Coordinates of C-alpha atoms in Angstrom, one line a residue:
M3 CA -7.1 -10.3 -33.7
H4 CA -5.8 -6.7 -34.1
K5 CA -8.5 -5.7 -36.6
I6 CA -11.8 -4.0 -35.8
D7 CA -14.9 -6.2 -36.6
I8 CA -18.5 -6.4 -35.3
E9 CA -17.5 -8.9 -32.6
L10 CA -15.0 -6.5 -31.2
V11 CA -17.6 -3.6 -31.2
E12 CA -20.2 -5.8 -29.5
M13 CA -17.6 -6.9 -26.9
T14 CA -16.7 -3.3 -26.3
L15 CA -20.3 -2.5 -25.5
D16 CA -20.5 -5.5 -23.2
V17 CA -17.4 -4.5 -21.3
M18 CA -18.7 -0.9 -20.9
K19 CA -22.0 -2.1 -19.6
Y20 CA -20.2 -4.4 -17.1
T21 CA -18.0 -1.5 -16.0
I22 CA -20.9 0.9 -15.6
D23 CA -22.8 -1.7 -13.6
R24 CA -19.8 -2.4 -11.4
I25 CA -19.0 1.3 -10.7
S26 CA -22.6 2.3 -10.0
S27 CA -23.4 -0.8 -7.8
T28 CA -23.9 -0.3 -4.1
T29 CA -24.7 -4.0 -3.3
N30 CA -21.6 -5.9 -4.4
K31 CA -21.2 -9.3 -2.7
I32 CA -18.2 -10.6 -0.9
G33 CA -17.0 -13.5 -3.1
K34 CA -15.1 -16.5 -1.8
P35 CA -12.2 -18.4 -3.3
Q36 CA -12.6 -22.0 -4.6
K37 CA -10.0 -24.6 -5.2
E38 CA -8.4 -24.5 -8.6
E39 CA -9.8 -27.9 -9.6
A40 CA -13.3 -26.7 -8.7
L41 CA -13.0 -23.6 -10.9
K42 CA -11.5 -25.8 -13.7
A43 CA -14.4 -28.1 -13.5
I44 CA -16.8 -25.2 -13.8
V45 CA -15.2 -23.3 -16.7
G46 CA -13.4 -26.1 -18.6
E47 CA -10.6 -25.3 -21.1
T48 CA -10.4 -21.6 -21.7
I49 CA -7.1 -21.4 -23.8
T50 CA -7.5 -23.4 -27.0
S51 CA -6.0 -23.3 -30.5
K52 CA -9.1 -21.6 -32.0
G53 CA -10.2 -19.7 -29.0
I54 CA -13.6 -19.9 -27.2
G55 CA -14.7 -16.5 -28.3
G56 CA -15.0 -13.2 -26.4
E57 CA -18.7 -13.7 -25.4
V58 CA -18.1 -17.1 -24.0
A59 CA -15.0 -16.1 -22.1
F60 CA -16.7 -12.9 -20.7
N61 CA -19.7 -14.9 -19.6
L62 CA -17.5 -17.4 -17.7
W63 CA -16.0 -14.4 -15.9
K64 CA -19.3 -12.8 -15.0
K65 CA -21.1 -16.0 -14.1
H66 CA -18.4 -17.8 -12.2
L67 CA -14.9 -16.4 -12.0
M68 CA -15.6 -12.9 -10.7
H69 CA -17.5 -14.4 -7.7
A70 CA -14.3 -16.2 -6.6
N71 CA -12.8 -12.9 -5.6
V72 CA -13.2 -10.7 -2.6
P73 CA -13.9 -7.1 -3.6
L74 CA -11.4 -4.9 -1.8
D75 CA -14.0 -2.1 -1.7
H76 CA -16.7 -4.0 0.1
P77 CA -17.7 -2.0 3.2
R78 CA -17.5 -5.1 5.4
N79 CA -14.1 -6.1 4.1
L80 CA -12.0 -4.9 7.0
A81 CA -9.1 -7.4 6.6
F82 CA -5.4 -6.6 6.0
V83 CA -5.4 -3.1 4.5
P84 CA -8.4 -3.0 2.1
A85 CA -8.9 -0.5 -0.6
S86 CA -11.7 1.8 -1.6
P87 CA -10.9 3.4 -5.0
T88 CA -13.2 6.3 -5.9
R89 CA -15.5 5.6 -8.9
A90 CA -13.7 8.4 -10.7
A91 CA -10.3 6.7 -10.2
I92 CA -11.8 3.3 -11.4
M93 CA -13.2 5.0 -14.5
F94 CA -9.9 6.6 -15.3
D95 CA -8.0 3.3 -14.8
L96 CA -10.0 2.1 -17.8
V97 CA -9.0 5.3 -19.7
T98 CA -5.4 4.7 -18.6
S99 CA -5.4 1.1 -20.1
A100 CA -7.2 2.2 -23.2
S101 CA -4.8 5.0 -23.9
S102 CA -1.9 2.6 -24.1
I103 CA 0.8 4.9 -22.7
H104 CA 4.3 3.8 -21.8
G105 CA 5.1 5.8 -18.7
A106 CA 8.9 5.3 -18.5
Y107 CA 10.1 8.4 -20.5
W108 CA 8.8 11.8 -21.2
M109 CA 9.4 11.3 -24.9
E110 CA 6.6 8.7 -25.1
G111 CA 4.3 9.6 -22.2
A112 CA 4.6 13.3 -21.6
G113 CA 0.8 13.9 -21.1
G114 CA 0.4 11.0 -18.7
I115 CA 3.6 11.8 -16.8
F116 CA 2.5 15.4 -16.5
C117 CA -0.7 14.3 -14.8
E118 CA 1.2 11.9 -12.5
N119 CA 3.6 14.7 -11.5
E120 CA 0.7 17.0 -10.6
A121 CA -0.6 14.3 -8.2
M122 CA 2.9 13.7 -7.0
R123 CA 3.5 17.4 -6.1
W124 CA 0.4 17.3 -4.0
M125 CA 1.6 14.2 -2.2
V126 CA 5.1 15.7 -1.6
S127 CA 3.4 18.9 -0.2
L128 CA 1.7 16.7 2.5
T129 CA 5.1 15.6 3.8
G130 CA 6.6 19.0 4.4
L131 CA 9.9 17.9 2.7
P132 CA 12.1 20.8 1.5
E133 CA 11.9 22.3 -1.9
G134 CA 13.4 20.0 -4.6
A135 CA 11.9 16.8 -3.1
F136 CA 10.0 14.7 -5.5
G137 CA 9.0 11.1 -6.3
V138 CA 7.5 8.6 -8.7
F139 CA 4.7 6.1 -8.7
T140 CA 5.6 2.4 -8.3
S141 CA 3.7 -0.9 -8.3
G142 CA 3.3 -0.8 -4.6
G143 CA 5.1 -0.5 -1.2
T144 CA 7.6 -3.3 -1.8
A145 CA 8.9 -1.8 -5.0
A146 CA 8.9 1.7 -3.4
N147 CA 10.8 0.4 -0.3
L148 CA 13.3 -1.5 -2.5
S149 CA 13.9 1.6 -4.7
A150 CA 14.5 3.8 -1.6
I151 CA 16.9 1.3 0.1
V152 CA 18.9 0.7 -3.1
T153 CA 19.2 4.4 -3.5
A154 CA 20.4 4.7 0.1
R155 CA 22.9 1.8 -0.3
E156 CA 24.3 3.2 -3.5
Y157 CA 24.8 6.6 -1.9
W158 CA 26.5 5.0 1.1
R159 CA 28.9 3.2 -1.2
S160 CA 29.5 6.4 -3.2
I161 CA 30.7 8.4 -0.2
N162 CA 33.3 5.9 0.9
D163 CA 35.1 3.5 -1.4
E164 CA 35.6 1.1 1.5
N165 CA 31.8 0.6 1.7
K166 CA 31.7 -0.9 -1.8
G167 CA 33.0 -4.2 -0.4
K168 CA 30.8 -4.4 2.6
K169 CA 27.4 -6.0 3.0
G170 CA 25.1 -3.2 4.2
L171 CA 23.0 -3.3 7.4
I172 CA 19.7 -1.5 8.2
I173 CA 17.8 -1.1 11.5
T174 CA 14.0 -1.3 11.8
S175 CA 11.5 -2.7 14.3
I176 CA 9.6 -6.0 14.4
G177 CA 6.5 -3.9 13.7
A178 CA 7.8 -2.9 10.3
H179 CA 6.0 -4.3 7.2
S180 CA 7.0 -7.7 5.9
S181 CA 8.3 -6.0 2.7
I182 CA 11.2 -4.5 4.6
K183 CA 12.7 -8.0 5.2
A184 CA 11.7 -9.1 1.7
M185 CA 13.3 -6.3 -0.1
A186 CA 16.5 -6.6 2.1
K187 CA 16.9 -10.1 0.6
V188 CA 16.6 -8.8 -2.9
A189 CA 19.1 -6.0 -2.1
D190 CA 21.4 -8.5 -0.3
I191 CA 21.5 -6.5 2.9
D192 CA 21.1 -7.5 6.5
V193 CA 18.3 -6.3 8.8
L194 CA 18.6 -5.7 12.6
L195 CA 15.2 -5.7 14.3
V196 CA 14.5 -3.7 17.4
D197 CA 12.3 -5.9 19.6
T198 CA 9.2 -3.7 19.8
E199 CA 5.9 -4.0 17.9
D200 CA 4.8 -0.8 19.6
K201 CA 6.1 2.7 18.8
L202 CA 9.8 2.7 18.0
E203 CA 11.2 5.4 20.1
G204 CA 14.4 7.4 19.4
S205 CA 15.9 6.2 22.7
E206 CA 15.5 2.6 21.7
L207 CA 17.1 3.2 18.4
Q208 CA 20.0 5.0 20.0
K209 CA 20.5 2.1 22.5
T210 CA 20.5 -0.3 19.6
I211 CA 23.1 1.7 17.6
D212 CA 25.3 2.1 20.8
N213 CA 25.3 -1.7 21.3
L214 CA 26.5 -2.5 17.7
T215 CA 29.9 -4.1 17.2
P216 CA 32.4 -1.9 15.4
L217 CA 31.9 -4.0 12.2
Q218 CA 28.2 -3.7 12.4
R219 CA 28.4 0.1 12.9
E220 CA 30.6 0.3 9.8
R221 CA 28.0 -1.7 7.8
L222 CA 25.0 0.3 9.1
F223 CA 23.8 2.8 6.5
A224 CA 20.0 3.3 7.0
V225 CA 17.1 3.2 9.5
V226 CA 13.6 2.4 8.4
A227 CA 10.8 3.8 10.6
T228 CA 7.1 3.3 10.0
G229 CA 4.4 5.9 9.6
G230 CA 1.5 3.7 10.5
T231 CA 2.2 0.0 11.0
T232 CA 0.1 -2.4 9.0
N233 CA -0.8 -4.4 12.0
A234 CA -1.9 -1.7 14.4
G235 CA -1.6 1.7 12.8
I236 CA 1.3 2.8 15.1
I237 CA 3.5 5.8 14.1
D238 CA 7.1 5.6 15.2
D239 CA 8.9 8.5 16.9
L240 CA 9.7 10.1 13.6
S241 CA 11.2 13.3 15.1
G242 CA 13.5 11.5 17.5
I243 CA 14.6 8.9 14.9
G244 CA 15.2 11.7 12.3
T245 CA 17.4 13.6 14.7
I246 CA 19.5 10.4 15.5
C247 CA 19.9 9.6 11.8
K248 CA 21.2 13.1 11.1
T249 CA 23.7 12.9 14.0
E250 CA 24.8 9.4 13.0
N251 CA 24.9 10.1 9.3
L252 CA 22.4 7.5 8.4
W253 CA 19.8 7.4 5.6
F254 CA 16.3 7.9 7.1
H255 CA 13.6 6.0 5.3
I256 CA 9.9 6.1 6.4
D257 CA 7.5 3.4 5.3
A258 CA 4.1 5.2 5.3
A259 CA 2.6 2.9 2.7
Y260 CA -0.6 2.5 4.7
G261 CA -0.5 5.5 7.1
G262 CA 0.7 8.1 4.6
G263 CA -2.8 8.8 3.4
A264 CA -3.6 10.2 6.9
L265 CA -1.2 13.0 6.2
V266 CA -4.1 14.8 4.6
A267 CA -6.2 14.6 7.8
D268 CA -5.9 17.6 10.0
S269 CA -6.9 15.7 13.1
V270 CA -3.8 13.4 13.1
R271 CA -1.3 15.3 10.9
H272 CA 0.7 16.3 14.0
L273 CA 1.4 12.6 14.7
F274 CA 3.6 12.6 11.7
N275 CA 5.8 15.4 12.8
G276 CA 9.4 14.5 11.8
I277 CA 8.4 13.0 8.5
E278 CA 9.9 16.1 6.9
T279 CA 13.3 15.0 8.0
A280 CA 13.2 11.8 6.0
D281 CA 15.5 11.1 3.1
S282 CA 12.9 8.9 1.4
I283 CA 9.2 8.0 2.1
T284 CA 6.9 5.3 0.8
I285 CA 3.2 6.0 0.4
D286 CA 0.6 3.7 -1.3
P287 CA -2.1 5.7 -3.0
H288 CA -4.0 2.4 -3.6
K289 CA -4.6 2.2 0.2
W290 CA -5.7 5.4 1.8
M291 CA -5.6 7.7 -1.1
F292 CA -8.4 5.8 -2.9
A293 CA -6.6 4.9 -6.1
P294 CA -7.1 1.5 -7.7
Y295 CA -4.5 -1.3 -7.5
D296 CA -1.7 -1.1 -8.2
C297 CA -0.3 2.3 -7.2
G298 CA 2.5 2.9 -4.8
A299 CA 4.9 5.8 -4.6
V300 CA 8.4 6.6 -3.4
I301 CA 9.4 10.2 -2.5
Y302 CA 13.0 11.4 -2.2
K303 CA 14.4 14.5 -0.4
N304 CA 17.1 14.5 -3.1
P305 CA 15.8 12.8 -6.3
E306 CA 19.2 13.2 -7.9
L307 CA 20.6 10.4 -5.7
A308 CA 17.8 8.1 -6.8
K309 CA 18.6 8.9 -10.5
Q310 CA 22.3 8.0 -9.9
A311 CA 21.2 4.7 -8.4
H312 CA 18.5 3.7 -10.9
S313 CA 19.1 5.3 -14.3
Q314 CA 19.6 2.6 -16.9
E315 CA 22.0 2.8 -19.7
G316 CA 21.8 1.4 -23.2
S317 CA 22.3 2.5 -26.8
Y318 CA 18.6 2.0 -27.4
L319 CA 17.8 4.4 -24.5
D320 CA 20.1 7.2 -25.6
I321 CA 17.3 9.0 -27.4
F322 CA 15.3 9.2 -24.2
K323 CA 18.2 10.8 -22.4
D324 CA 18.3 13.5 -25.1
E325 CA 14.6 14.1 -24.8
G326 CA 14.9 14.0 -21.0
A327 CA 16.4 17.4 -21.1
V328 CA 12.9 18.8 -21.6
G329 CA 11.0 16.4 -19.4
F330 CA 10.9 14.1 -16.4
N331 CA 11.7 10.4 -16.9
P332 CA 10.1 8.3 -14.1
S333 CA 12.2 5.2 -14.8
D334 CA 15.3 7.0 -13.7
Y335 CA 14.1 7.1 -10.1
Q336 CA 12.9 3.5 -9.2
I337 CA 13.7 -0.1 -10.0
Q338 CA 11.4 -0.5 -13.0
L339 CA 12.1 0.5 -16.6
T340 CA 8.8 -0.5 -18.2
R341 CA 5.9 1.1 -16.3
R342 CA 2.3 2.1 -16.8
V343 CA 1.2 5.6 -15.8
R344 CA -0.4 4.2 -12.6
G345 CA -0.7 7.6 -11.0
L346 CA -3.1 8.8 -13.7
P347 CA -6.3 7.5 -11.9
L348 CA -5.2 9.3 -8.7
W349 CA -4.7 12.5 -10.6
F350 CA -8.1 12.4 -12.2
S351 CA -9.9 11.6 -8.9
L352 CA -8.1 14.5 -7.2
A353 CA -8.8 16.8 -10.1
M354 CA -12.5 15.8 -10.2
H355 CA -13.2 15.9 -6.4
G356 CA -10.7 18.2 -4.9
V357 CA -8.5 17.8 -1.8
D358 CA -11.3 18.7 0.7
R359 CA -13.2 15.5 -0.3
Y360 CA -10.1 13.5 0.3
K361 CA -9.8 15.0 3.8
Q362 CA -13.4 14.1 4.6
A363 CA -13.0 10.5 3.4
V364 CA -9.8 9.9 5.4
E365 CA -11.3 11.5 8.5
R366 CA -14.2 9.1 8.2
G367 CA -11.8 6.1 8.4
L368 CA -10.3 7.6 11.6
E369 CA -13.8 8.2 13.0
L370 CA -14.9 4.6 12.2
A371 CA -11.9 3.3 14.3
Q372 CA -13.0 5.4 17.2
I373 CA -16.6 4.2 16.8
A374 CA -15.5 0.6 16.8
G375 CA -13.4 1.2 19.9
K376 CA -16.4 2.6 21.8
L377 CA -18.7 -0.3 20.7
I378 CA -16.1 -2.8 21.9
E379 CA -15.8 -1.1 25.3
K380 CA -19.6 -1.4 25.7
M381 CA -19.8 -5.1 24.9
P382 CA -19.1 -7.8 27.5
H383 CA -17.7 -10.5 25.2
V384 CA -14.9 -8.4 23.6
E385 CA -12.2 -6.0 24.7
L386 CA -9.7 -3.7 23.2
V387 CA -6.1 -4.9 23.0
R388 CA -4.9 -1.3 22.7
E389 CA -6.4 2.0 21.9
P390 CA -7.3 2.4 18.2
S391 CA -4.5 4.0 16.2
L392 CA -5.2 5.6 12.8
S393 CA -7.9 3.4 11.4
C394 CA -6.7 0.1 12.9
V395 CA -8.4 -1.6 15.9
L396 CA -7.0 -4.6 17.7
Y397 CA -9.5 -6.4 20.0
R398 CA -9.9 -9.8 21.5
R399 CA -12.9 -12.1 22.0
I400 CA -12.6 -13.0 25.6
G401 CA -12.0 -16.7 26.1
W402 CA -11.2 -17.5 22.5
K403 CA -8.3 -19.6 21.3
P404 CA -6.4 -19.0 18.0
E405 CA -8.5 -21.7 16.2
D406 CA -11.7 -19.9 17.3
Y407 CA -10.7 -16.7 15.4
T408 CA -9.8 -18.7 12.3
H409 CA -13.1 -20.6 12.4
W410 CA -15.1 -17.4 12.9
T411 CA -13.3 -15.7 10.0
Y412 CA -14.1 -18.5 7.6
E413 CA -17.7 -18.8 8.7
N414 CA -18.4 -15.1 8.1
H415 CA -16.6 -15.3 4.7
K416 CA -18.4 -18.4 3.7
K417 CA -21.7 -16.7 4.3
G418 CA -20.7 -13.7 2.2
F419 CA -21.2 -11.5 5.2
A420 CA -17.8 -10.0 6.1
L421 CA -14.1 -10.6 5.9
V422 CA -12.3 -9.8 9.1
T423 CA -9.1 -11.8 9.8
P424 CA -7.0 -12.5 12.9
T425 CA -3.5 -11.3 13.6
K426 CA -1.0 -11.6 16.4
W427 CA 0.1 -9.0 18.9
K428 CA 3.2 -9.3 21.1
V429 CA 2.5 -9.9 24.7
G430 CA 5.6 -10.3 26.8
A431 CA 7.8 -12.9 25.3
G432 CA 5.1 -14.4 23.1
F433 CA 2.3 -13.4 20.7
E434 CA -1.4 -13.5 21.3
T435 CA -3.9 -14.2 18.5
V436 CA -6.5 -11.3 18.3
S437 CA -8.9 -9.9 15.8
R438 CA -8.4 -6.7 13.8
F439 CA -10.3 -4.1 11.9
C440 CA -8.8 -1.8 9.4
F441 CA -11.1 1.0 8.1
I442 CA -10.5 2.5 4.7
N443 CA -13.9 2.6 3.0
P444 CA -16.0 5.6 4.1
D445 CA -19.1 3.7 3.2
T446 CA -18.6 1.3 6.1
T447 CA -21.3 2.1 8.8
E448 CA -21.6 1.8 12.5
N449 CA -24.2 -0.9 11.9
D450 CA -21.7 -2.9 9.9
I451 CA -19.3 -2.9 12.8
Q452 CA -22.1 -3.8 15.3
M453 CA -23.3 -6.7 13.2
I454 CA -19.7 -8.1 12.9
L455 CA -19.1 -7.9 16.6
D456 CA -22.5 -9.5 17.3
T457 CA -21.4 -12.6 15.3
M458 CA -18.7 -13.2 18.1
I459 CA -21.3 -13.7 20.8

């Protein structure tokens, strides 16, 4: 199966044709999931002792299985945080896989890592972090947040031997991404949540710190702020929080997995003032930097601290350390050893299109949120929950109950028309079910938004 034969050549041509058709298409449909037993009934046994052949397997994918997925780049997929990779990035993702590069160490992947580092330097420049700051690409925001918090914890333990026996504590808000609590479980640290889903202000953080017990204060080593909450696009008081972290000697991590792409947009860059005071930052290029999944990133003010926390040792790795004297080893700065050069498609897209095109595409997402807000204000059956923030819009259908939102979502999805999902927003002591738009794809139109809102009448 590793030999080249006519079947492989023909299959290669089929795959290239599929790829060309997919990249050049402007009329992709929103697929819908089916139950596993339904898919099994359609495709039958696919893994057999003799194999079913490439042509048969590929046809099953094209005819049935691909339609059980929701394309993240569909212009009416406005759920969660969608994606809209450039066609250049998608093409180079194919090149990345075909090149078979191991991106852990410079010795094996110098060319690919060089390209990643070019893209990373651009990302670091957006943050305003001081000279010497740098980062690496990860599998996503969860891996990036975990890498940063483990770095912070290990640094905290290194500066005081008494900390080595303590279970660490971090502070964030209830508006923080779910990955913060998830990675805290993995790192075996506790999370204290400030009870606000809106902007986390420095004053609220200070009040929380002042109310800690002496033991809690001893265990506290980091604060996680958000640069664009997933639910509503809210940017915390980064300047105020950064000042407090410096005064209190706490690690300051900013999760800008979704919102970080907006750093390139001149119209909202000032909202991120204070990000340059962070010790670490998470940004997901597979969200608002138009890279394909999966591509996250973690950036450190002092990368050496990350290296001390994550660098792996083993006799079989010694040769890489020798070679590392003349190159950059990404695996030293995050939790994964084995890694693909997932930043390569971003590099190619940036190199092909230039930064100005990126500015335009991100500004379009911001503009679409404002357009949606104005449309909602003009319609009698819907109303804004809060003003649009970044590219997120929360709105309610007046008179609807939670089950009405769920039914509406499934009906539109079943028709292949749109995917817009409900969320919850804190109101007083409880949470209200509302609807939510998140705009990433610059190909989404005002008419798309109007048609979706019309289905709520």
